[in-house]
Coordinates of C-alpha atoms and ligand atoms in Angstrom, one line a residue:
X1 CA 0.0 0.0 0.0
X2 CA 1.6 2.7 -1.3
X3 CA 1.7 6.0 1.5
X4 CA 2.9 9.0 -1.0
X5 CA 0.8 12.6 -0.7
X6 CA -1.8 12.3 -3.4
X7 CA -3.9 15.0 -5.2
X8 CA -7.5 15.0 -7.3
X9 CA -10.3 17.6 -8.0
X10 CA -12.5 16.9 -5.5
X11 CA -15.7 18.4 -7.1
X12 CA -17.1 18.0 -10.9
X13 CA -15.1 19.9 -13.7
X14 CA -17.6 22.8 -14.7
X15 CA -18.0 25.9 -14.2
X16 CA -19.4 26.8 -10.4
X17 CA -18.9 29.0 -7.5
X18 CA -16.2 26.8 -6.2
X19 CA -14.1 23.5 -6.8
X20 CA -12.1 21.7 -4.2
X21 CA -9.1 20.3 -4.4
X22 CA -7.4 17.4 -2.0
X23 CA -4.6 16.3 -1.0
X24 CA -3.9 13.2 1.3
X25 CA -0.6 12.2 2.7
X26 CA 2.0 12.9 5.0
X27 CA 3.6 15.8 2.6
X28 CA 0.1 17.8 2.2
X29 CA 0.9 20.7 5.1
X30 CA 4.3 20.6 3.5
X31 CA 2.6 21.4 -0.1
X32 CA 0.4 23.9 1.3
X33 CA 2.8 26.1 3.1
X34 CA 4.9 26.5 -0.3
X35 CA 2.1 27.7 -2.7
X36 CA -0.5 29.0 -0.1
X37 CA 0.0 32.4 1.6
X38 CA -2.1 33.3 4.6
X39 CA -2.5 36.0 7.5
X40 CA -4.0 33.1 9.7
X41 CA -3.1 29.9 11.4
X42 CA -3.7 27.2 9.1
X43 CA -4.8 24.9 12.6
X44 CA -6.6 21.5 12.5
X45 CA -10.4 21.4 11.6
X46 CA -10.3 25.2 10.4
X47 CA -10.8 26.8 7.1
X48 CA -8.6 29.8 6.1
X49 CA -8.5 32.4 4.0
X50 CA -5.5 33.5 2.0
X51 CA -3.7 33.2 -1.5
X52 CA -2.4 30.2 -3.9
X53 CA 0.7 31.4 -5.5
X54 CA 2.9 30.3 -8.7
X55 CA 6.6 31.6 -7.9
X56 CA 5.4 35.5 -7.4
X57 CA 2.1 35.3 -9.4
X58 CA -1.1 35.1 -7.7
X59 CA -3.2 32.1 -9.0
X60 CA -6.5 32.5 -6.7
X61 CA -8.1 33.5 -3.6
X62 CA -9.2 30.7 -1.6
X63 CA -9.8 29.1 1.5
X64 CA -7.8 26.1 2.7
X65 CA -9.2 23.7 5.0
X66 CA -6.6 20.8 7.1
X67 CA -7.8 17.8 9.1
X68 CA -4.8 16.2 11.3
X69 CA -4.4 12.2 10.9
X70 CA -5.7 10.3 11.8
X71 CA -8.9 12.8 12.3
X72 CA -9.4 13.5 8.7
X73 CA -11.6 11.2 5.9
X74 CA -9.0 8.6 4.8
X75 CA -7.0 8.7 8.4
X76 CA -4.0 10.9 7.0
X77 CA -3.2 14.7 6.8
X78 CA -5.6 15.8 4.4
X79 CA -5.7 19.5 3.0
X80 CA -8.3 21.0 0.7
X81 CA -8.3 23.7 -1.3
X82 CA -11.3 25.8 -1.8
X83 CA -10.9 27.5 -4.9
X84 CA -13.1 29.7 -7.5
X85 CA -14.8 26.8 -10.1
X86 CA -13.5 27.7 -13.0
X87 CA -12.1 24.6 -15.2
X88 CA -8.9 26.1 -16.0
X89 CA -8.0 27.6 -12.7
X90 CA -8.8 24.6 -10.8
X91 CA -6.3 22.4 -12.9
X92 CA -3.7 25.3 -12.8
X93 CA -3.7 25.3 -9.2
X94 CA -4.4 21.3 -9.2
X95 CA -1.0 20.9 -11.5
X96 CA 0.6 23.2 -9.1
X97 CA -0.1 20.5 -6.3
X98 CA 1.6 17.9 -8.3
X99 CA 4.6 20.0 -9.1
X100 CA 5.5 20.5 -5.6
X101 CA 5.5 16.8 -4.5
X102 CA 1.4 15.2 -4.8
X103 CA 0.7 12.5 -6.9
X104 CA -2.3 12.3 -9.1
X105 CA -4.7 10.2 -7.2
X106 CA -6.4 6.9 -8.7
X107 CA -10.1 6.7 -8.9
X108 CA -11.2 6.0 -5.4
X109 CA -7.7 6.4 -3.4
X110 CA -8.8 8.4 -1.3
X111 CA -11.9 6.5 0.1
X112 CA -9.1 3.6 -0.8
X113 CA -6.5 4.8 2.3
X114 CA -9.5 5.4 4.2
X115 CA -10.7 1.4 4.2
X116 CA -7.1 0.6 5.0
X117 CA -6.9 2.8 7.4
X118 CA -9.6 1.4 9.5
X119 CA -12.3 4.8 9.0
X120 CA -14.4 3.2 7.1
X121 CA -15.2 -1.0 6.3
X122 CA -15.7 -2.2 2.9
X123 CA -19.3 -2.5 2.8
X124 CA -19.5 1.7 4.2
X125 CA -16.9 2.0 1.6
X126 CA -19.0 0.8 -1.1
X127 CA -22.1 2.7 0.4
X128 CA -19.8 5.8 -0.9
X129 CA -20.5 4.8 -4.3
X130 CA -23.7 4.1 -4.1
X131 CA -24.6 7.7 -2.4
X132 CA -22.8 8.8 -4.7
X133 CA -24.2 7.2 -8.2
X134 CA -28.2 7.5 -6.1
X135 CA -30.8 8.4 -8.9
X136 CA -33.7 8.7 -6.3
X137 CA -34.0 10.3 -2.9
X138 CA -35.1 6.6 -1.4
X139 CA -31.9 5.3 -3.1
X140 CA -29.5 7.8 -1.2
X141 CA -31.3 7.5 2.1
X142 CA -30.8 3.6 1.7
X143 CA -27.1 4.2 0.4
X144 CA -26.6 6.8 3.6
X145 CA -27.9 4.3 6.3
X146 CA -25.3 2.1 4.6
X147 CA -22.9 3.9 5.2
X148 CA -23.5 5.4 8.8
X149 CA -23.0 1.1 9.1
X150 CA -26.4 -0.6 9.6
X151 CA -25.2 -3.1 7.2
X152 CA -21.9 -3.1 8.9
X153 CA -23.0 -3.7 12.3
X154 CA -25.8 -6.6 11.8
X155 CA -22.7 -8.4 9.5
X156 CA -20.6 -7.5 13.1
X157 CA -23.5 -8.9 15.2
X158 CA -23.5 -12.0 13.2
X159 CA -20.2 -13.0 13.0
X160 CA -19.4 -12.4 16.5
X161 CA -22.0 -15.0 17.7
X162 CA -20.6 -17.5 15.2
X163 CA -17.1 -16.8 16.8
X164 CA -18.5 -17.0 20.0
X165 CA -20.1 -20.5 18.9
X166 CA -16.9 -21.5 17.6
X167 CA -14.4 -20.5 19.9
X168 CA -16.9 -22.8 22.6
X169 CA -16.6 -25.9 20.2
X170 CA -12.9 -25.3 20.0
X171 CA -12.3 -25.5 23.8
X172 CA -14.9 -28.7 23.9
X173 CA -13.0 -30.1 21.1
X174 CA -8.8 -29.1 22.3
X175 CA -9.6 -29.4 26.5
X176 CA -11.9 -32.1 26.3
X177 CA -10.4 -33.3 29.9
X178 CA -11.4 -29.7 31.0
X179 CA -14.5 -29.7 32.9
X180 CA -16.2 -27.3 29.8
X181 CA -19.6 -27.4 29.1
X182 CA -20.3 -30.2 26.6
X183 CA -21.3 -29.0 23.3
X184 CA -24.8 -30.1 22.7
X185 CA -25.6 -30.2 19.1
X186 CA -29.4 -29.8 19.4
X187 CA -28.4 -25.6 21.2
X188 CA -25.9 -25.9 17.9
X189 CA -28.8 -26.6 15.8
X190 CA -31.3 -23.8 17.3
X191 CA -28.7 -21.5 17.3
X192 CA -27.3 -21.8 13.3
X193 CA -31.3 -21.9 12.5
X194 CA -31.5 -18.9 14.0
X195 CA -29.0 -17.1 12.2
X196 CA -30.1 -19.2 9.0
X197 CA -33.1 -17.2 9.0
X198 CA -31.7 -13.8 10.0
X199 CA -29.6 -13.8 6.9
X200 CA -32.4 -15.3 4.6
X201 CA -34.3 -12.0 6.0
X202 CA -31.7 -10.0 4.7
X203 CA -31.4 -11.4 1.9
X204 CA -35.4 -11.0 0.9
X205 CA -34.4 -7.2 0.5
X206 CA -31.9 -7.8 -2.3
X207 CA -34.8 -7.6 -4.8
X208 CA -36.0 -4.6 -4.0
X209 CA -32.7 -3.3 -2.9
X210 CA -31.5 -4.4 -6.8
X211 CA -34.6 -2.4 -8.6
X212 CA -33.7 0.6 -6.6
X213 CA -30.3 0.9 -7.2
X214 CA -30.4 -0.3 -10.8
X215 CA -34.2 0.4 -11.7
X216 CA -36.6 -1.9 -13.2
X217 CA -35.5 -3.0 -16.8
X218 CA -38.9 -2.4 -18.0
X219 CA -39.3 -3.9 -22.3
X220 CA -42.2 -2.2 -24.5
X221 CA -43.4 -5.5 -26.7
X222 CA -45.9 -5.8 -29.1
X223 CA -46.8 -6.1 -33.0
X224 CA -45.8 -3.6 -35.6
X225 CA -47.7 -0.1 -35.8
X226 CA -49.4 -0.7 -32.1
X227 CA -48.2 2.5 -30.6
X228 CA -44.5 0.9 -28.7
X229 CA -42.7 3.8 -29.4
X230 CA -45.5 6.5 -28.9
X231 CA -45.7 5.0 -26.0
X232 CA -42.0 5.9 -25.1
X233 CA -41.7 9.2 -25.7
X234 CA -45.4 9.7 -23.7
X235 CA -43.2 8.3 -20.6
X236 CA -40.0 9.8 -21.5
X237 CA -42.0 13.3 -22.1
X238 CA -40.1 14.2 -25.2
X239 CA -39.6 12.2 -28.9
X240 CA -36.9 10.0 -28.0
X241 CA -38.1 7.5 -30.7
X242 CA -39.6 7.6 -34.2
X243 CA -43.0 7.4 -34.6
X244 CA -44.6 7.0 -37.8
X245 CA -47.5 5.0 -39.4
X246 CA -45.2 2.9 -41.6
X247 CA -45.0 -1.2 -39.5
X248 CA -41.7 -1.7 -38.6
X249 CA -40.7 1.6 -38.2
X250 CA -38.3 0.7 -35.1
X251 CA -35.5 -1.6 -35.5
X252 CA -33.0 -1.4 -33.2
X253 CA -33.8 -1.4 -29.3
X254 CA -34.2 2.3 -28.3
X255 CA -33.4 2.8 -24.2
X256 CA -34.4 5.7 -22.4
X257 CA -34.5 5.8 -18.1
X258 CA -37.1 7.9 -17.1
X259 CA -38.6 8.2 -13.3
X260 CA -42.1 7.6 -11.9
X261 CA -41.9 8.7 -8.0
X262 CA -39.1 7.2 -7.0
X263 CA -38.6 4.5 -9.1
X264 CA -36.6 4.4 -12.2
X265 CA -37.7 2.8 -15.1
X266 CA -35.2 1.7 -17.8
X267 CA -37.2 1.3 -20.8
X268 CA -36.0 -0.6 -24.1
X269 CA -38.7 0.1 -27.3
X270 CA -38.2 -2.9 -29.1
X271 CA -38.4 -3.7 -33.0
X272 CA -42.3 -5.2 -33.6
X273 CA -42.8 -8.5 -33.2
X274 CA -43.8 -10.2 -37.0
X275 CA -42.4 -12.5 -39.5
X276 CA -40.7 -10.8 -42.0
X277 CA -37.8 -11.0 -45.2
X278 CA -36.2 -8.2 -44.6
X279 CA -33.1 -8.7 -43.2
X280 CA -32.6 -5.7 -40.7
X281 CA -36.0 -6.1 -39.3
X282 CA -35.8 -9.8 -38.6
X283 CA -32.1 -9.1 -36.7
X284 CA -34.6 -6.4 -34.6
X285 CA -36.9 -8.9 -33.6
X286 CA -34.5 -11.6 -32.5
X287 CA -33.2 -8.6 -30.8
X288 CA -36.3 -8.0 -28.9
X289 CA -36.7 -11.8 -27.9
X290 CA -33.1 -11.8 -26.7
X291 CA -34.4 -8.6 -24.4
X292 CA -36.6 -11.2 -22.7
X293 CA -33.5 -12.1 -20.9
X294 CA -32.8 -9.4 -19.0
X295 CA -35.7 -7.8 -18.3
X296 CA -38.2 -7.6 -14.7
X297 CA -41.5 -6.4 -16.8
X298 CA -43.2 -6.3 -20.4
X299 CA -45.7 -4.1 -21.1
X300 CA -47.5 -5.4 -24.1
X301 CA -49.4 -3.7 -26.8
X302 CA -51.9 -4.6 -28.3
X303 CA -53.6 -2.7 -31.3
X304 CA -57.4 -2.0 -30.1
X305 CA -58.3 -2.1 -33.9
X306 CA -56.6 -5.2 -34.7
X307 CA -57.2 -7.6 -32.0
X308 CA -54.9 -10.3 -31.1
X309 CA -53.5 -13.5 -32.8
X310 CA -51.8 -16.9 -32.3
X311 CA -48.0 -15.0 -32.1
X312 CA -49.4 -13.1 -29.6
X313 CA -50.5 -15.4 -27.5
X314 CA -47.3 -17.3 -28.2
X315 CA -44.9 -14.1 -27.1
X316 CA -47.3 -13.9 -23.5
X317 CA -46.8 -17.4 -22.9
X318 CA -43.4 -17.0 -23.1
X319 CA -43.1 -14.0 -20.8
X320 CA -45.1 -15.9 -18.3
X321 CA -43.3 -19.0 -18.5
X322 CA -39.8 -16.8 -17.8
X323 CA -41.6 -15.6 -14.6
X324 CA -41.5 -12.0 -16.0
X325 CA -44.0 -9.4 -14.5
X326 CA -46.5 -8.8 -17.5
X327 CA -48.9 -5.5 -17.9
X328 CA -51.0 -5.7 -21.4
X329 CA -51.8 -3.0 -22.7
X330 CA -54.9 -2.1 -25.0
X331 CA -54.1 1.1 -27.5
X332 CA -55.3 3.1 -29.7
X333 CA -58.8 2.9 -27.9
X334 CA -60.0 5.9 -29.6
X335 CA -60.2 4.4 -32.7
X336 CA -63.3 1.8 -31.0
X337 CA -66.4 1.5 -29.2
X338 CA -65.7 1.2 -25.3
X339 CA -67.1 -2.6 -25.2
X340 CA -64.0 -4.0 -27.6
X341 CA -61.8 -3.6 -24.3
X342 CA -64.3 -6.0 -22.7
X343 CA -63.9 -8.8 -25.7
X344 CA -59.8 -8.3 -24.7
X345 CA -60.5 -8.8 -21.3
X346 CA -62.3 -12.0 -21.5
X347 CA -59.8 -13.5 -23.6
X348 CA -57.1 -12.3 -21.3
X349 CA -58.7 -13.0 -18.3
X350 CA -55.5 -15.3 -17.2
X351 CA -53.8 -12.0 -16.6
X352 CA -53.8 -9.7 -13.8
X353 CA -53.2 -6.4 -15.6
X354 CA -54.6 -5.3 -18.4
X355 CA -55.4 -1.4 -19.1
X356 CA -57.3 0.2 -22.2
X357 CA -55.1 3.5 -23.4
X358 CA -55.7 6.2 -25.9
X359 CA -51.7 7.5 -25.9
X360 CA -52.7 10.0 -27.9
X361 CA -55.4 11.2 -26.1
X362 CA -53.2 10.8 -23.1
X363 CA -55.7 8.1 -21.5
X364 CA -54.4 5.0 -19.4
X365 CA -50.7 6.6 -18.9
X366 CA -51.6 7.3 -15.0
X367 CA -52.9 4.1 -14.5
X368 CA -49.8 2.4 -16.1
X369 CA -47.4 3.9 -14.2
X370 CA -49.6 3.5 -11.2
X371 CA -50.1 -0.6 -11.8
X372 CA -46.1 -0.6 -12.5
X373 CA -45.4 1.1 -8.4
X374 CA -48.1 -1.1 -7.4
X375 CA -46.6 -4.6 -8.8
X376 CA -42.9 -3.3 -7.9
X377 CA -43.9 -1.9 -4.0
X378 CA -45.7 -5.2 -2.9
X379 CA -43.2 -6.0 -0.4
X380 CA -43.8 -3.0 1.3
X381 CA -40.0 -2.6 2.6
X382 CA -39.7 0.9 5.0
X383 CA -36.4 1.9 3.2
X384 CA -36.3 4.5 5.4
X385 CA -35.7 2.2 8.4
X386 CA -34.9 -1.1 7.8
X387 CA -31.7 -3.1 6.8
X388 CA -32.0 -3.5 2.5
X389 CA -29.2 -4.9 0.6
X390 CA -28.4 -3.6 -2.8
X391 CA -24.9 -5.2 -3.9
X392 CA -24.7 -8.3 -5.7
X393 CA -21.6 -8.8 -3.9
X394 CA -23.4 -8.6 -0.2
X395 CA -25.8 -11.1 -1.8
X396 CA -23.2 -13.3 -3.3
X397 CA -21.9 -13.9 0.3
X398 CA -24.7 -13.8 2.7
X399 CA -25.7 -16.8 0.1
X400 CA -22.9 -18.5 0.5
X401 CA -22.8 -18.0 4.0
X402 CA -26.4 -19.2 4.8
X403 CA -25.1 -22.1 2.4
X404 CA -22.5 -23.2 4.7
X405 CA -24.5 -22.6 7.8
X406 CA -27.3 -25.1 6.3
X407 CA -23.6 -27.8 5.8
X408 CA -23.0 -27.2 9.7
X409 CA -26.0 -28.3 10.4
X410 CA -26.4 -31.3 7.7
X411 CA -23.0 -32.4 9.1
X412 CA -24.7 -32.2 13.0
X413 CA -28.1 -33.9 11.4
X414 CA -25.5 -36.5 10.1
X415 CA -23.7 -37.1 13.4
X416 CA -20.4 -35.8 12.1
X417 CA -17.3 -35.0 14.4
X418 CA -17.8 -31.5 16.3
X419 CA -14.4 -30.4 14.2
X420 CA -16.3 -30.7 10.8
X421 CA -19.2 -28.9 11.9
X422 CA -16.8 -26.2 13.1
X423 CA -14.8 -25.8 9.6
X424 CA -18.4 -25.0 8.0
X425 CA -19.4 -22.5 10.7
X426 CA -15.2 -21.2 9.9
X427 CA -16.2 -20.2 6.4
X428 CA -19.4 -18.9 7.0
X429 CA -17.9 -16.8 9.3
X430 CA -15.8 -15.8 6.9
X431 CA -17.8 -15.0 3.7
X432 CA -19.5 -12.8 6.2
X433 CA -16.1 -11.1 6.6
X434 CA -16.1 -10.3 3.4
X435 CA -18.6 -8.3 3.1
X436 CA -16.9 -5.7 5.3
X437 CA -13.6 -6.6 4.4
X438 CA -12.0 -9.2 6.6
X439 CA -10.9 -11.5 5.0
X440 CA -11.0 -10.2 2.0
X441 CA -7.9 -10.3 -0.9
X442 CA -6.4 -7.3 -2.4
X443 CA -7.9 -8.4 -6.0
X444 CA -11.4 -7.7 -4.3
X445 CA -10.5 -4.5 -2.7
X446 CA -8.8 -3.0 -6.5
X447 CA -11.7 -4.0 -7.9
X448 CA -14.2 -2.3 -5.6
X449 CA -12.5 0.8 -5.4
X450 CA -12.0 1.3 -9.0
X451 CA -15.4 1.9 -9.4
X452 CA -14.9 4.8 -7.9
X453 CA -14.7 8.5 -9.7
X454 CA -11.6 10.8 -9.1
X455 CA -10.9 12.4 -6.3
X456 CA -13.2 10.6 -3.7
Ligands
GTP1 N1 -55.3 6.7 -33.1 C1 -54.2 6.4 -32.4 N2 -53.0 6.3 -33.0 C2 -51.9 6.0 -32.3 C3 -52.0 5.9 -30.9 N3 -50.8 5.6 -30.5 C4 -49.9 5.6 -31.5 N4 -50.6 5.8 -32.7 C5 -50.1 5.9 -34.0 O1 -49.8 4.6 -34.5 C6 -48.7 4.7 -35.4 C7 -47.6 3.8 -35.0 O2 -47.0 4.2 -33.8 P1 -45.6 3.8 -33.3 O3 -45.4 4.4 -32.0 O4 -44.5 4.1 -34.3 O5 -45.8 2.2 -33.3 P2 -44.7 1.1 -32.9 O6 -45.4 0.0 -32.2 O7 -43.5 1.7 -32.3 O8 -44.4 0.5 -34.4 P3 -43.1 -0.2 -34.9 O9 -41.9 0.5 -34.5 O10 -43.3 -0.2 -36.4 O11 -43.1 -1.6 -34.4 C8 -48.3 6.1 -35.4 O12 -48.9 6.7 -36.6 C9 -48.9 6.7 -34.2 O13 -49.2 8.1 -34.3 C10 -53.3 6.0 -30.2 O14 -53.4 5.9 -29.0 N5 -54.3 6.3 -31.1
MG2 MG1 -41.6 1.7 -32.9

């Protein structure tokens, strides 16, 4: 771990009231008395006001701010420099930082040194991001109660009982002349149950956790000429896609991510589904059944006019049959008498959603997006409050965790020696370690952190 004084722009490059830049390491105070001048103290925790110079030039007037290790965000000397947002002032005074000893930071080195330096764990770390990249207000609160360490401390909680467990099987097992208290595999039992099913609580967020951190991939499906992409640019509010009355208008997948409340919605408009010769449209519907794959919900068209036929059928099946969530949609209803919604109905009456629209009347669009929060907020999570995972990575090891938790207690169900029991409970213990960075490799931590932008 390398422990040279590093520099980034702290803030975004454009132009603002003020841009900060930051320096980490045990050099920064060094740095900062050679190009800063100042009538005050430059003290601990205090923000001064004085002048970045270049030989005898003045660059800026700013105000420098200096947190004492191991008080400061990554546990080192940290100085920051408050300067006017201008682009090209900010890297003149930035390259002026670097000339007199900093190195440029990596993406993420400084909330790097930080984890290493004990201020913050892993999973807090990571929380960083995710505050960082939030789309929606519930997102960031979720991503800020992450990092303040409810995550953290329930992975703490749990892993210390296991220790606890294990460290009473160890003495059973290595002093077994020692008047210990036996280990009774039936209190083994109970207790890995226990903490079976605390995990498996946790991880019945992840769902929801995933949809609000990623959105809900949301695929617009349906014949030619049905209205997909008017549809579209209705939720998106402006003409993302063309529209026009010719079939087979789209051909590639047009995305857009748009919001409804607090959810976001990335939508693909796909090509329209229909056999056909030509050769770039047929590419766009194998396109649109590949999309199949990766999607959480399919809204499908239907033409109000034109009723519905074998392939349709054929496409719903298969969205059912993937365990996709399915909302049908009837368009164009202008163009009918009210009762043909009815006839739809009855021959859908299998599914649970189905909505007559007018998009260009502007009918049915509220009660879309209201069935789409209402199928996606059924698990009624208070994401203000309660403990929701939202990493793939947390879920990857609570999984495996719970997974060797459910071994220990085959391996007890089986009679096996208290030692073999105790190896299973080891790694659980460990993949729970992971997840705030004990017991975790280098290779992980890179990999993590480069996710990160500059100068955090
Ligand atoms: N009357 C009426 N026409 C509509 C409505 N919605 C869309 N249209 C028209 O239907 C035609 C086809 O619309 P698109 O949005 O391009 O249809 P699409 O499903 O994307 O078609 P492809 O890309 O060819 O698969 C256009 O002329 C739209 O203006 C509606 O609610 N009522
Ligand atoms: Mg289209």
């Amino acid at each position: 771990m390398s422990t040279d004084t590093i520099a980034a722009i702290a803030t975004a490059l454009s132009n603002s009231g003020i841009s900060i830049i930051r320096i980490s390491g045990k050099d920064s105070l060094d740095i900062i008395s050679r190009i800063f001048k100042t009538k005050s103290k430059l003290e601990p925790n205090k923000i001064v006001y004085g002048k970045i110079y270049k030989d005898d030039d003045i660059l800026d007037t700013v105000l420098v701010s200096y947190f004492k290790a191991p008080k400061s965000y990554t546990g080192e000397d940290i100085c920051e420099i408050n300067c006017h947002g201008g682009n090209e002032i900010t890297r003149e005074i930035l390259e002026l930082v670097l000339e007199n000893g900093a190195r440029l930071a990596t993406p993420g080195e400084f909330s790097k040194r930080a984890f290493i330096n004990g201020k913050m764990d892993l999973a807090q770390s990571e929380a960083v991001i995710n505050l960082i990249n939030a789309k929606t207000k519930t997102e960031s609160r979720v991503a800020s109660k992450q990092l303040e360490g409810n995550l953290s401390n329930k992975i703490k909680e749990l892993r210390e009982e296991l220790i606890e467990l294990l460290a009473h099987i160890e003495v059973s097992v290595d002093y077994p002349e020692y008047d210990y208290d036996e280990v009774d595999p039936e209190n083994v039992k109970v207790l890995l149950n226990k903490k079976i099913e605390e995990i498996n609580n946790i991880l019945s967020t992840y769902e929801q956790g995933r949809i609000l951190k990623e959105g809900i991939n949301v695929a617009i499906l349906g014949k030619p000429n049905v209205g997909k992409s008017s549809l579209l640019n209705k939720l998106a509010d402006y003409d993302k896609a063309i529209v026009t009355d010719i079939p087979g208008t789209t051909r590639d997948i047009v995305e857009e991510t748009i919001n409804i409340g607090d959810v976001v919605l990335n939508i693909s408009d796909t090509a329209g589904i229909r056999e056909t010769e030509d050769i770039v449209e047929k590419i766009g519907v194998e396109k649109t059944l590949k999309k199949l794959e990766e999607v959480d919900l399919v809204i499908y068209l239907f033409n109000a006019e034109e009723g519905m036929d074998e392939k349709d059928f054929d496409v719903l099946s298969k969205i059912q049959n993937k365990g996709i969530k399915l909302v049908v949609v009837i368009n164009k209803m202008d163009k009918v008498e009210k009762s043909i919604f009815d006839t739809f109905l009855s021959k859908l009456e299998y599914i649970d959603h189905v909505i007559p629209m007018s998009i260009i009347n502007n009918e049915g669009i509220s009660e879309l997006k209201k069935t789409i929060l209402k199928i996606f907020n059924k698990n009624d999570l208070d994401f203000e409050h309660e403990l929701i995972i939202t990493n793939i990575r947390h879920k990857d090891l609570l999984k495996k965790s719970v997974e060797l938790l459910e071994q220990a207690k085959n391996a007890i169900e089986l009679s096996e020696p208290i030692d073999i029991i105790s190896i299973h409970v080891k790694n659980a213990t460990k993949s729970l370690g992971e997840i705030i960075g004990a017991d975790v490799s280098i290779d992980v931590v890179n990999k993590i952190f480069e996710k990160f932008c500059l100068g955090k």
